[in-house]
Every structure is written in C-alpha cells, then in structure tokens.
C-alpha cells in the first residue's frame, strides 16, 4: 500500500490502513494416527483393544451408615487404592472409566462424614479427633 503507516501500526496491525483483507490464520495441521505393530504381527492377527471398565455404582449414604466404623475405614482404604490404580491406568494410557474418579471421591467423602458425625455424637472435639488420626497414622507407618 502506498499509504504512510506509523511504525507502531505496522507492528501491531499492518493491515489496518491497507485495503487488503487481514491475513488468515493458518489451519492447524491434521493429526496422523500411526499404528505400531510388533515384529511378526499380521494385519489379521491384531487383537482388539481392551474394553473400558464398567462404571461403579453411585455411592449410597444409607448403605454406608449401616456399616461399622471398621467397615467404613476399609471402604475408604479400598476407594483410595482403586483411585491410585486408576491414576496409574490413566498415565499409562490404559482404558479406564473417568466417571469413577468422581464416584470414588464422593464415596470417600460420605464415609468420612459419617465417621465424623459418629465422633460428634460421642462428644469428641475436633482437636481430639485430629490428634487421634495423627496418632493412628504414625502407628501405621512402615520403616
């Protein structure tokens, strides 16, 4: 263009005073999917990918309230263990059901809430509760 443009306009918007249309953004490059086969694998011998694990049932507070404190502790430990296994599966690009993360988190929260409600009914203060948990954790540490 023959119109005079200040240096600032040139670096910010070179098309502003020009009759030409603004430059178009580049389209993102298409991703290519590459299938890697082990040596000796034929096209017909390929196995299907493992299916996604089934969804866990929604946590039920009434069912958890019927359990004892020891059973609730076992539920929490099992849920934590399952969460850890699912995190590993996600990082290793193995099939996993993402909706199970939320359900396990909710199960743990409900179980801990029920345990704390029972402590409150027994008259345990928050400071005493935390001290007992720290003491239990220190006893469970393996050296």
Short mmCIF file of N, CA, C and O in Angstrom, two decimals:
data_model
loop_
_atom_site.label_atom_id
_atom_site.label_comp_id
_atom_site.label_asym_id
_atom_site.label_seq_id
_atom_site.Cartn_x
_atom_site.Cartn_y
_atom_site.Cartn_z
N UNK A 1 0.82 -1.19 0.00
CA UNK A 1 0.00 0.00 0.00
C UNK A 1 0.86 1.24 0.00
O UNK A 1 1.95 1.24 0.58
N UNK A 2 0.32 2.26 -0.57
CA UNK A 2 1.06 3.50 -0.68
C UNK A 2 0.79 4.44 0.49
O UNK A 2 1.42 5.47 0.59
N UNK A 3 -0.12 4.09 1.37
CA UNK A 3 -0.45 4.98 2.49
C UNK A 3 0.65 4.94 3.53
O UNK A 3 1.20 3.88 3.84
N UNK A 4 0.99 6.09 4.10
CA UNK A 4 2.02 6.09 5.15
C UNK A 4 1.46 5.45 6.42
O UNK A 4 0.35 5.74 6.84
N UNK A 5 2.24 4.59 7.04
CA UNK A 5 1.85 3.89 8.27
C UNK A 5 2.93 4.12 9.31
O UNK A 5 4.12 4.03 9.02
N UNK A 6 2.50 4.42 10.52
CA UNK A 6 3.48 4.62 11.58
C UNK A 6 4.11 3.28 11.94
O UNK A 6 3.50 2.23 11.74
N UNK A 7 5.31 3.28 12.48
CA UNK A 7 5.97 2.01 12.84
C UNK A 7 5.16 1.19 13.84
O UNK A 7 5.12 -0.03 13.77
N UNK A 8 4.47 1.88 14.75
CA UNK A 8 3.68 1.15 15.74
C UNK A 8 2.52 0.41 15.08
O UNK A 8 2.22 -0.73 15.40
N UNK A 9 1.83 1.08 14.17
CA UNK A 9 0.73 0.43 13.47
C UNK A 9 1.24 -0.72 12.61
O UNK A 9 0.57 -1.72 12.45
N UNK A 10 2.42 -0.58 12.07
CA UNK A 10 2.97 -1.62 11.22
C UNK A 10 3.21 -2.91 12.01
O UNK A 10 2.93 -4.00 11.56
N UNK A 11 3.72 -2.76 13.26
CA UNK A 11 3.99 -3.98 14.03
C UNK A 11 2.74 -4.53 14.72
O UNK A 11 2.63 -5.72 14.93
N UNK A 12 1.76 -3.67 15.05
CA UNK A 12 0.54 -4.15 15.69
C UNK A 12 -0.44 -4.71 14.67
O UNK A 12 -0.86 -5.85 14.77
N UNK A 13 -0.81 -3.85 13.68
CA UNK A 13 -1.82 -4.26 12.69
C UNK A 13 -1.39 -3.73 11.33
O UNK A 13 -1.79 -2.64 10.93
N UNK A 14 -0.63 -4.49 10.62
CA UNK A 14 -0.15 -3.97 9.34
C UNK A 14 -1.28 -3.80 8.32
O UNK A 14 -1.15 -3.06 7.37
N UNK A 15 -2.40 -4.42 8.48
CA UNK A 15 -3.49 -4.34 7.51
C UNK A 15 -4.50 -3.23 7.81
O UNK A 15 -5.44 -3.02 7.08
N UNK A 16 -4.29 -2.52 8.91
CA UNK A 16 -5.30 -1.56 9.36
C UNK A 16 -5.58 -0.47 8.34
O UNK A 16 -6.71 -0.12 8.08
N UNK A 17 -4.56 0.11 7.77
CA UNK A 17 -4.74 1.21 6.84
C UNK A 17 -4.65 0.74 5.39
O UNK A 17 -4.60 1.52 4.48
N UNK A 18 -4.63 -0.54 5.24
CA UNK A 18 -4.46 -1.09 3.91
C UNK A 18 -5.81 -1.57 3.38
O UNK A 18 -6.67 -2.00 4.13
N UNK A 19 -5.98 -1.54 2.10
CA UNK A 19 -7.22 -2.00 1.50
C UNK A 19 -7.25 -3.52 1.38
O UNK A 19 -8.28 -4.10 1.07
N UNK A 20 -6.14 -4.16 1.62
CA UNK A 20 -6.09 -5.62 1.53
C UNK A 20 -6.77 -6.24 2.74
O UNK A 20 -6.76 -5.67 3.83
N UNK A 21 -7.38 -7.41 2.62
CA UNK A 21 -8.01 -8.05 3.78
C UNK A 21 -6.95 -8.51 4.78
O UNK A 21 -5.79 -8.71 4.42
N UNK A 22 -7.34 -8.67 6.07
CA UNK A 22 -6.38 -9.11 7.07
C UNK A 22 -5.90 -10.53 6.75
O UNK A 22 -6.61 -11.31 6.12
N UNK A 23 -4.69 -10.86 7.18
CA UNK A 23 -4.18 -12.21 6.90
C UNK A 23 -5.00 -13.26 7.62
O UNK A 23 -5.49 -13.04 8.73
N UNK A 24 -5.17 -14.41 6.98
CA UNK A 24 -5.92 -15.51 7.59
C UNK A 24 -5.01 -16.33 8.49
O UNK A 24 -3.83 -16.50 8.19
N UNK A 25 -5.60 -16.83 9.56
CA UNK A 25 -4.84 -17.70 10.46
C UNK A 25 -4.66 -19.05 9.79
O UNK A 25 -5.52 -19.52 9.04
N UNK A 26 -3.53 -19.66 10.03
CA UNK A 26 -3.27 -20.97 9.46
C UNK A 26 -4.15 -22.01 10.11
O UNK A 26 -4.37 -21.98 11.32
N UNK A 27 -4.59 -22.93 9.32
CA UNK A 27 -5.38 -24.04 9.86
C UNK A 27 -4.45 -25.00 10.59
O UNK A 27 -3.30 -25.21 10.15
N UNK A 28 -4.87 -25.54 11.74
CA UNK A 28 -3.99 -26.48 12.46
C UNK A 28 -3.74 -27.72 11.60
O UNK A 28 -4.60 -28.18 10.85
N UNK A 29 -2.54 -28.22 11.74
CA UNK A 29 -2.17 -29.41 10.98
C UNK A 29 -2.97 -30.60 11.47
O UNK A 29 -3.24 -30.74 12.66
N UNK A 30 -3.37 -31.44 10.56
CA UNK A 30 -4.15 -32.64 10.91
C UNK A 30 -3.25 -33.63 11.62
O UNK A 30 -2.08 -33.82 11.25
N UNK A 31 -3.78 -34.26 12.66
CA UNK A 31 -3.01 -35.27 13.38
C UNK A 31 -3.05 -36.58 12.62
O UNK A 31 -4.08 -36.97 12.09
N UNK A 32 -1.93 -37.22 12.61
CA UNK A 32 -1.86 -38.52 11.95
C UNK A 32 -1.88 -39.60 13.01
O UNK A 32 -1.24 -39.47 14.05
N UNK A 33 -2.62 -40.64 12.74
CA UNK A 33 -2.68 -41.78 13.64
C UNK A 33 -1.78 -42.86 13.07
O UNK A 33 -1.92 -43.24 11.91
N UNK A 34 -0.85 -43.30 13.87
CA UNK A 34 0.10 -44.31 13.43
C UNK A 34 -0.11 -45.56 14.25
O UNK A 34 -0.11 -45.52 15.48
N UNK A 35 -0.32 -46.68 13.60
CA UNK A 35 -0.48 -47.96 14.28
C UNK A 35 0.88 -48.65 14.33
O UNK A 35 1.50 -48.87 13.29
N UNK A 36 1.33 -48.95 15.52
CA UNK A 36 2.61 -49.62 15.69
C UNK A 36 2.34 -51.08 15.99
O UNK A 36 1.60 -51.41 16.91
N UNK A 37 2.95 -51.93 15.22
CA UNK A 37 2.77 -53.37 15.41
C UNK A 37 4.11 -54.00 15.76
O UNK A 37 5.15 -53.55 15.29
N UNK A 38 4.02 -55.02 16.57
CA UNK A 38 5.23 -55.75 16.92
C UNK A 38 5.70 -56.53 15.70
O UNK A 38 4.95 -56.81 14.77
N UNK A 39 6.95 -56.88 15.71
CA UNK A 39 7.51 -57.63 14.60
C UNK A 39 6.80 -58.97 14.45
O UNK A 39 6.58 -59.68 15.43
N UNK A 40 6.41 -59.30 13.25
CA UNK A 40 5.76 -60.58 13.01
C UNK A 40 4.25 -60.52 13.10
O UNK A 40 3.57 -61.48 12.79
N UNK A 41 3.68 -59.37 13.53
CA UNK A 41 2.23 -59.25 13.60
C UNK A 41 1.67 -59.02 12.21
O UNK A 41 2.15 -58.16 11.47
N UNK A 42 0.68 -59.75 11.87
CA UNK A 42 0.00 -59.55 10.60
C UNK A 42 -1.23 -58.69 10.84
O UNK A 42 -1.67 -58.51 11.97
N UNK A 43 -1.80 -58.19 9.77
CA UNK A 43 -2.98 -57.34 9.90
C UNK A 43 -4.13 -58.07 10.58
O UNK A 43 -4.83 -57.52 11.39
N UNK A 44 -4.35 -59.33 10.24
CA UNK A 44 -5.48 -60.08 10.78
C UNK A 44 -5.27 -60.59 12.19
O UNK A 44 -6.22 -60.95 12.86
N UNK A 45 -4.03 -60.61 12.67
CA UNK A 45 -3.73 -61.16 13.99
C UNK A 45 -3.91 -60.15 15.11
O UNK A 45 -3.79 -60.49 16.29
N UNK A 46 -4.16 -58.91 14.77
CA UNK A 46 -4.24 -57.86 15.79
C UNK A 46 -5.45 -58.10 16.70
O UNK A 46 -6.54 -58.38 16.25
N UNK A 47 -5.20 -57.99 18.01
CA UNK A 47 -6.27 -58.14 18.99
C UNK A 47 -6.99 -56.81 19.16
O UNK A 47 -6.44 -55.75 18.92
N UNK A 48 -8.22 -56.89 19.60
CA UNK A 48 -8.96 -55.67 19.88
C UNK A 48 -8.43 -55.04 21.17
O UNK A 48 -7.95 -55.74 22.06
N UNK A 49 -8.55 -53.73 21.24
CA UNK A 49 -8.13 -53.03 22.45
C UNK A 49 -9.05 -53.45 23.60
O UNK A 49 -10.23 -53.72 23.39
N UNK A 50 -8.50 -53.53 24.82
CA UNK A 50 -9.36 -53.91 25.95
C UNK A 50 -10.48 -52.90 26.15
O UNK A 50 -10.32 -51.71 25.92
N UNK A 51 -11.61 -53.40 26.55
CA UNK A 51 -12.78 -52.55 26.74
C UNK A 51 -12.62 -51.68 27.99
O UNK A 51 -11.87 -52.00 28.90
N UNK A 52 -13.35 -50.60 28.00
CA UNK A 52 -13.33 -49.70 29.15
C UNK A 52 -13.99 -50.39 30.33
O UNK A 52 -15.02 -51.03 30.19
N UNK A 53 -13.41 -50.28 31.53
CA UNK A 53 -14.01 -50.91 32.71
C UNK A 53 -15.42 -50.36 32.97
O UNK A 53 -15.72 -49.23 32.61
N UNK A 54 -16.25 -51.16 33.61
CA UNK A 54 -17.62 -50.70 33.86
C UNK A 54 -17.66 -49.57 34.90
O UNK A 54 -16.74 -49.41 35.70
N UNK A 55 -18.72 -48.82 34.86
CA UNK A 55 -18.88 -47.71 35.81
C UNK A 55 -19.25 -48.27 37.18
O UNK A 55 -19.98 -49.25 37.30
N UNK A 56 -18.73 -47.62 38.21
CA UNK A 56 -19.06 -48.00 39.57
C UNK A 56 -20.46 -47.47 39.92
O UNK A 56 -20.91 -46.47 39.35
N UNK A 57 -21.13 -48.12 40.86
CA UNK A 57 -22.45 -47.60 41.27
C UNK A 57 -22.29 -46.30 42.05
O UNK A 57 -21.25 -46.06 42.68
N UNK A 58 -23.31 -45.48 42.02
CA UNK A 58 -23.29 -44.23 42.78
C UNK A 58 -23.27 -44.56 44.27
O UNK A 58 -23.94 -45.50 44.71
N UNK A 59 -22.48 -43.82 45.06
CA UNK A 59 -22.42 -44.11 46.49
C UNK A 59 -23.76 -43.84 47.17
O UNK A 59 -24.45 -42.87 46.84
N UNK A 60 -24.09 -44.71 48.11
CA UNK A 60 -25.37 -44.60 48.81
C UNK A 60 -25.07 -44.36 50.29
O UNK A 60 -24.48 -45.21 50.96
N UNK A 61 -25.47 -43.21 50.80
CA UNK A 61 -25.19 -42.85 52.20
C UNK A 61 -25.90 -43.80 53.15
O UNK A 61 -25.34 -44.15 54.21
N UNK A 62 -27.10 -44.23 52.81
CA UNK A 62 -27.86 -45.12 53.70
C UNK A 62 -27.13 -46.46 53.86
O UNK A 62 -27.07 -47.02 54.96
N UNK A 63 -26.56 -46.96 52.76
CA UNK A 63 -25.82 -48.22 52.84
C UNK A 63 -24.54 -48.06 53.67
O UNK A 63 -24.16 -48.97 54.42
N UNK A 64 -23.90 -46.91 53.53
CA UNK A 64 -22.67 -46.68 54.30
C UNK A 64 -22.98 -46.44 55.79
O UNK A 64 -22.17 -46.80 56.65
N UNK A 65 -24.11 -45.84 56.09
CA UNK A 65 -24.47 -45.62 57.50
C UNK A 65 -24.71 -46.94 58.23
O UNK A 65 -24.53 -47.04 59.43
N UNK A 66 -25.11 -47.96 57.50
CA UNK A 66 -25.38 -49.26 58.11
C UNK A 66 -24.08 -49.99 58.49
O UNK A 66 -24.13 -50.97 59.24
N UNK A 67 -22.94 -49.52 58.00
CA UNK A 67 -21.67 -50.20 58.28
C UNK A 67 -21.05 -49.67 59.57
O UNK A 67 -21.30 -48.55 60.00
N UNK A 68 -20.19 -50.50 60.14
CA UNK A 68 -19.47 -50.09 61.36
C UNK A 68 -18.29 -49.20 60.97
O UNK A 68 -17.96 -49.07 59.79
N UNK A 69 -17.66 -48.61 61.96
CA UNK A 69 -16.51 -47.74 61.70
C UNK A 69 -15.37 -48.49 61.04
O UNK A 69 -14.69 -47.96 60.16
N UNK A 70 -15.13 -49.74 61.45
CA UNK A 70 -14.05 -50.54 60.85
C UNK A 70 -14.35 -50.81 59.38
O UNK A 70 -13.45 -50.78 58.53
N UNK A 71 -15.62 -51.07 59.07
CA UNK A 71 -16.00 -51.31 57.69
C UNK A 71 -15.88 -50.03 56.86
O UNK A 71 -15.47 -50.07 55.69
N UNK A 72 -16.19 -48.89 57.48
CA UNK A 72 -16.04 -47.62 56.78
C UNK A 72 -14.57 -47.34 56.49
O UNK A 72 -14.24 -46.84 55.41
N UNK A 73 -13.69 -47.65 57.43
CA UNK A 73 -12.26 -47.47 57.21
C UNK A 73 -11.81 -48.35 56.04
O UNK A 73 -11.03 -47.93 55.18
N UNK A 74 -12.33 -49.58 55.99
CA UNK A 74 -11.99 -50.48 54.89
C UNK A 74 -12.50 -49.94 53.55
O UNK A 74 -11.81 -50.04 52.53
N UNK A 75 -13.69 -49.35 53.55
CA UNK A 75 -14.24 -48.75 52.32
C UNK A 75 -13.36 -47.60 51.85
O UNK A 75 -13.05 -47.47 50.65
N UNK A 76 -12.91 -46.76 52.79
CA UNK A 76 -12.05 -45.63 52.44
C UNK A 76 -10.73 -46.13 51.88
O UNK A 76 -10.25 -45.63 50.84
N UNK A 77 -10.13 -47.13 52.53
CA UNK A 77 -8.85 -47.66 52.04
C UNK A 77 -9.00 -48.28 50.66
O UNK A 77 -8.16 -48.06 49.78
N UNK A 78 -10.07 -49.03 50.45
CA UNK A 78 -10.31 -49.66 49.14
C UNK A 78 -10.54 -48.60 48.06
O UNK A 78 -10.01 -48.72 46.95
N UNK A 79 -11.27 -47.55 48.39
CA UNK A 79 -11.52 -46.48 47.41
C UNK A 79 -10.23 -45.75 47.08
O UNK A 79 -9.97 -45.43 45.91
N UNK A 80 -9.41 -45.48 48.08
CA UNK A 80 -8.12 -44.83 47.83
C UNK A 80 -7.23 -45.70 46.95
O UNK A 80 -6.56 -45.21 46.04
N UNK A 81 -7.22 -47.00 47.23
CA UNK A 81 -6.41 -47.94 46.45
C UNK A 81 -6.90 -47.97 44.99
O UNK A 81 -6.11 -47.95 44.05
N UNK A 82 -8.21 -47.99 44.81
CA UNK A 82 -8.78 -48.01 43.46
C UNK A 82 -8.47 -46.71 42.72
O UNK A 82 -8.14 -46.73 41.52
N UNK A 83 -8.53 -45.58 43.42
CA UNK A 83 -8.18 -44.30 42.81
C UNK A 83 -6.73 -44.31 42.33
O UNK A 83 -6.44 -43.84 41.23
N UNK A 84 -5.84 -44.84 43.14
CA UNK A 84 -4.43 -44.91 42.77
C UNK A 84 -4.24 -45.77 41.53
O UNK A 84 -3.52 -45.40 40.60
N UNK A 85 -4.90 -46.93 41.48
CA UNK A 85 -4.80 -47.80 40.32
C UNK A 85 -5.34 -47.11 39.07
O UNK A 85 -4.78 -47.25 37.98
N UNK A 86 -6.43 -46.36 39.23
CA UNK A 86 -6.99 -45.65 38.08
C UNK A 86 -6.06 -44.54 37.61
O UNK A 86 -5.94 -44.29 36.40
N UNK A 87 -5.37 -43.87 38.54
CA UNK A 87 -4.41 -42.83 38.14
C UNK A 87 -3.27 -43.45 37.33
O UNK A 87 -2.83 -42.90 36.33
N UNK A 88 -2.79 -44.63 37.78
CA UNK A 88 -1.74 -45.32 37.04
C UNK A 88 -2.24 -45.71 35.66
O UNK A 88 -1.53 -45.56 34.66
N UNK A 89 -3.45 -46.24 35.57
CA UNK A 89 -4.01 -46.65 34.28
C UNK A 89 -4.13 -45.45 33.34
O UNK A 89 -3.83 -45.56 32.14
N UNK A 90 -4.53 -44.30 33.89
CA UNK A 90 -4.65 -43.11 33.04
C UNK A 90 -3.29 -42.67 32.53
O UNK A 90 -3.13 -42.36 31.35
N UNK A 91 -2.28 -42.67 33.41
CA UNK A 91 -0.95 -42.24 33.00
C UNK A 91 -0.31 -43.21 32.01
O UNK A 91 0.47 -42.79 31.16
N UNK A 92 -0.63 -44.47 32.13
CA UNK A 92 -0.07 -45.48 31.22
C UNK A 92 -0.91 -45.66 29.97
O UNK A 92 -0.71 -46.59 29.19
N UNK A 93 -1.90 -44.79 29.79
CA UNK A 93 -2.78 -44.81 28.62
C UNK A 93 -3.53 -46.13 28.48
O UNK A 93 -3.76 -46.63 27.40
N UNK A 94 -3.89 -46.70 29.61
CA UNK A 94 -4.70 -47.90 29.60
C UNK A 94 -6.17 -47.48 29.74
O UNK A 94 -6.46 -46.39 30.21
N UNK A 95 -7.09 -48.34 29.32
CA UNK A 95 -8.50 -47.94 29.42
C UNK A 95 -8.94 -47.81 30.88
O UNK A 95 -8.57 -48.62 31.72
N UNK A 96 -9.71 -46.76 31.15
CA UNK A 96 -10.26 -46.54 32.49
C UNK A 96 -11.55 -45.76 32.32
O UNK A 96 -11.79 -45.15 31.29
N UNK A 97 -12.37 -45.80 33.32
CA UNK A 97 -13.65 -45.09 33.28
C UNK A 97 -13.50 -43.80 34.09
O UNK A 97 -13.40 -43.85 35.32
N UNK A 98 -13.47 -42.68 33.43
CA UNK A 98 -13.21 -41.40 34.09
C UNK A 98 -14.30 -41.03 35.09
O UNK A 98 -14.04 -40.33 36.07
N UNK A 99 -15.51 -41.49 34.88
CA UNK A 99 -16.60 -41.14 35.81
C UNK A 99 -16.40 -41.79 37.17
O UNK A 99 -16.99 -41.35 38.16
N UNK A 100 -15.58 -42.82 37.24
CA UNK A 100 -15.34 -43.50 38.52
C UNK A 100 -14.54 -42.64 39.49
O UNK A 100 -14.64 -42.82 40.70
N UNK A 101 -13.73 -41.69 38.98
CA UNK A 101 -12.97 -40.81 39.87
C UNK A 101 -13.92 -40.04 40.78
O UNK A 101 -13.74 -39.97 41.98
N UNK A 102 -14.94 -39.45 40.18
CA UNK A 102 -15.89 -38.65 40.96
C UNK A 102 -16.66 -39.52 41.95
O UNK A 102 -16.88 -39.13 43.09
N UNK A 103 -17.04 -40.72 41.53
CA UNK A 103 -17.82 -41.60 42.40
C UNK A 103 -16.98 -42.07 43.59
O UNK A 103 -17.48 -42.14 44.71
N UNK A 104 -15.71 -42.38 43.34
CA UNK A 104 -14.84 -42.80 44.45
C UNK A 104 -14.59 -41.65 45.41
O UNK A 104 -14.62 -41.84 46.63
N UNK A 105 -14.39 -40.47 44.86
CA UNK A 105 -14.17 -39.29 45.71
C UNK A 105 -15.38 -39.03 46.59
O UNK A 105 -15.26 -38.73 47.78
N UNK A 106 -16.55 -39.19 46.00
CA UNK A 106 -17.79 -38.97 46.74
C UNK A 106 -17.98 -40.04 47.82
O UNK A 106 -18.42 -39.76 48.93
N UNK A 107 -17.64 -41.30 47.48
CA UNK A 107 -17.75 -42.38 48.46
C UNK A 107 -16.86 -42.10 49.66
O UNK A 107 -17.27 -42.28 50.81
N UNK A 108 -15.63 -41.68 49.39
CA UNK A 108 -14.69 -41.37 50.48
C UNK A 108 -15.24 -40.22 51.33
O UNK A 108 -15.21 -40.28 52.57
N UNK A 109 -15.76 -39.19 50.69
CA UNK A 109 -16.28 -38.04 51.43
C UNK A 109 -17.47 -38.44 52.31
O UNK A 109 -17.56 -38.03 53.47
N UNK A 110 -18.36 -39.26 51.77
CA UNK A 110 -19.53 -39.67 52.55
C UNK A 110 -19.10 -40.51 53.74
O UNK A 110 -19.58 -40.33 54.87
N UNK A 111 -18.16 -41.45 53.52
CA UNK A 111 -17.71 -42.33 54.60
C UNK A 111 -17.03 -41.51 55.71
O UNK A 111 -17.28 -41.73 56.90
N UNK A 112 -16.18 -40.55 55.32
CA UNK A 112 -15.51 -39.72 56.32
C UNK A 112 -16.51 -38.85 57.08
O UNK A 112 -16.37 -38.64 58.28
N UNK A 113 -17.52 -38.36 56.38
CA UNK A 113 -18.55 -37.54 57.02
C UNK A 113 -19.32 -38.36 58.05
O UNK A 113 -19.58 -37.89 59.17
N UNK A 114 -19.67 -39.58 57.68
CA UNK A 114 -20.40 -40.45 58.61
C UNK A 114 -19.56 -40.74 59.85
O UNK A 114 -20.05 -40.70 60.98
N UNK A 115 -18.26 -41.01 59.63
CA UNK A 115 -17.38 -41.27 60.77
C UNK A 115 -17.29 -40.05 61.68
O UNK A 115 -17.32 -40.17 62.91
N UNK A 116 -17.19 -38.86 61.09
CA UNK A 116 -17.09 -37.64 61.90
C UNK A 116 -18.41 -37.38 62.63
O UNK A 116 -18.40 -36.94 63.79
N UNK A 117 -19.55 -37.66 61.99
CA UNK A 117 -20.84 -37.49 62.67
C UNK A 117 -20.93 -38.39 63.89
O UNK A 117 -21.45 -37.97 64.94
N UNK A 118 -20.42 -39.60 63.76
CA UNK A 118 -20.43 -40.52 64.90
C UNK A 118 -19.51 -40.03 66.01
O UNK A 118 -19.83 -40.19 67.20
N UNK A 119 -18.38 -39.42 65.64
CA UNK A 119 -17.49 -38.85 66.66
C UNK A 119 -18.18 -37.69 67.38
O UNK A 119 -18.06 -37.55 68.59
N UNK A 120 -18.89 -36.87 66.64
CA UNK A 120 -19.59 -35.73 67.25
C UNK A 120 -20.65 -36.22 68.22
O UNK A 120 -20.81 -35.67 69.32
N UNK A 121 -21.38 -37.28 67.82
CA UNK A 121 -22.39 -37.85 68.72
C UNK A 121 -21.75 -38.39 69.99
O UNK A 121 -22.34 -38.34 71.06
N UNK A 122 -20.51 -38.89 69.88
CA UNK A 122 -19.81 -39.42 71.04
C UNK A 122 -19.18 -38.31 71.88
O UNK A 122 -18.64 -38.57 72.96
N UNK A 123 -19.21 -37.06 71.36
CA UNK A 123 -18.67 -35.94 72.13
C UNK A 123 -17.19 -35.69 71.89
O UNK A 123 -16.55 -35.03 72.71
N UNK A 124 -16.63 -36.17 70.80
CA UNK A 124 -15.21 -35.95 70.51
C UNK A 124 -15.05 -34.59 69.85
O UNK A 124 -15.72 -34.27 68.87
N UNK A 125 -14.14 -33.79 70.38
CA UNK A 125 -13.89 -32.46 69.84
C UNK A 125 -12.97 -32.57 68.61
O UNK A 125 -12.24 -33.55 68.47
N UNK A 126 -12.99 -31.55 67.74
CA UNK A 126 -12.18 -31.61 66.53
C UNK A 126 -10.69 -31.79 66.80
O UNK A 126 -10.00 -32.54 66.11
N UNK A 127 -10.19 -31.12 67.82
CA UNK A 127 -8.77 -31.22 68.14
C UNK A 127 -8.42 -32.64 68.58
O UNK A 127 -7.38 -33.19 68.19
N UNK A 128 -9.28 -33.25 69.37
CA UNK A 128 -9.05 -34.63 69.81
C UNK A 128 -9.12 -35.59 68.62
O UNK A 128 -8.34 -36.54 68.52
N UNK A 129 -10.03 -35.34 67.72
CA UNK A 129 -10.19 -36.18 66.53
C UNK A 129 -8.93 -36.14 65.67
O UNK A 129 -8.42 -37.17 65.23
N UNK A 130 -8.42 -34.93 65.43
CA UNK A 130 -7.21 -34.79 64.62
C UNK A 130 -6.02 -35.45 65.29
O UNK A 130 -5.21 -36.10 64.64
N UNK A 131 -5.90 -35.29 66.61
CA UNK A 131 -4.79 -35.91 67.33
C UNK A 131 -4.86 -37.43 67.24
O UNK A 131 -3.83 -38.10 67.04
N UNK A 132 -6.05 -37.99 67.34
CA UNK A 132 -6.21 -39.45 67.23
C UNK A 132 -5.85 -39.94 65.83
O UNK A 132 -5.22 -40.99 65.68
N UNK A 133 -6.22 -39.17 64.81
CA UNK A 133 -5.89 -39.56 63.44
C UNK A 133 -4.39 -39.51 63.20
O UNK A 133 -3.82 -40.40 62.56
N UNK A 134 -3.74 -38.47 63.72
CA UNK A 134 -2.27 -38.38 63.56
C UNK A 134 -1.58 -39.53 64.28
O UNK A 134 -0.61 -40.10 63.78
N UNK A 135 -2.08 -39.87 65.45
CA UNK A 135 -1.50 -40.97 66.22
C UNK A 135 -1.67 -42.29 65.48
O UNK A 135 -0.76 -43.11 65.43
N UNK A 136 -2.86 -42.51 64.89
CA UNK A 136 -3.12 -43.73 64.11
C UNK A 136 -2.24 -43.79 62.88
O UNK A 136 -1.71 -44.86 62.53
N UNK A 137 -2.03 -42.65 62.21
CA UNK A 137 -1.16 -42.65 61.05
C UNK A 137 0.27 -42.94 61.42
O UNK A 137 0.98 -43.64 60.72
N UNK A 138 0.73 -42.38 62.53
CA UNK A 138 2.11 -42.63 62.97
C UNK A 138 2.30 -44.09 63.33
O UNK A 138 3.36 -44.67 63.08
N UNK A 139 1.26 -44.73 63.86
CA UNK A 139 1.37 -46.15 64.21
C UNK A 139 1.38 -47.04 62.97
O UNK A 139 1.96 -48.12 63.00
N UNK A 140 0.76 -46.59 61.87
CA UNK A 140 0.69 -47.40 60.68
C UNK A 140 1.87 -47.23 59.74
O UNK A 140 1.96 -47.92 58.73
N UNK A 141 2.77 -46.30 60.05
CA UNK A 141 3.93 -46.09 59.18
C UNK A 141 4.86 -47.30 59.24
O UNK A 141 5.15 -47.84 60.31
N UNK A 142 5.33 -47.68 58.05
CA UNK A 142 6.29 -48.79 57.99
C UNK A 142 7.67 -48.22 57.72
O UNK A 142 7.85 -47.38 56.87
N UNK A 143 8.65 -48.75 58.46
CA UNK A 143 10.01 -48.27 58.28
C UNK A 143 10.85 -49.31 57.61
O UNK A 143 10.71 -50.45 57.70
#
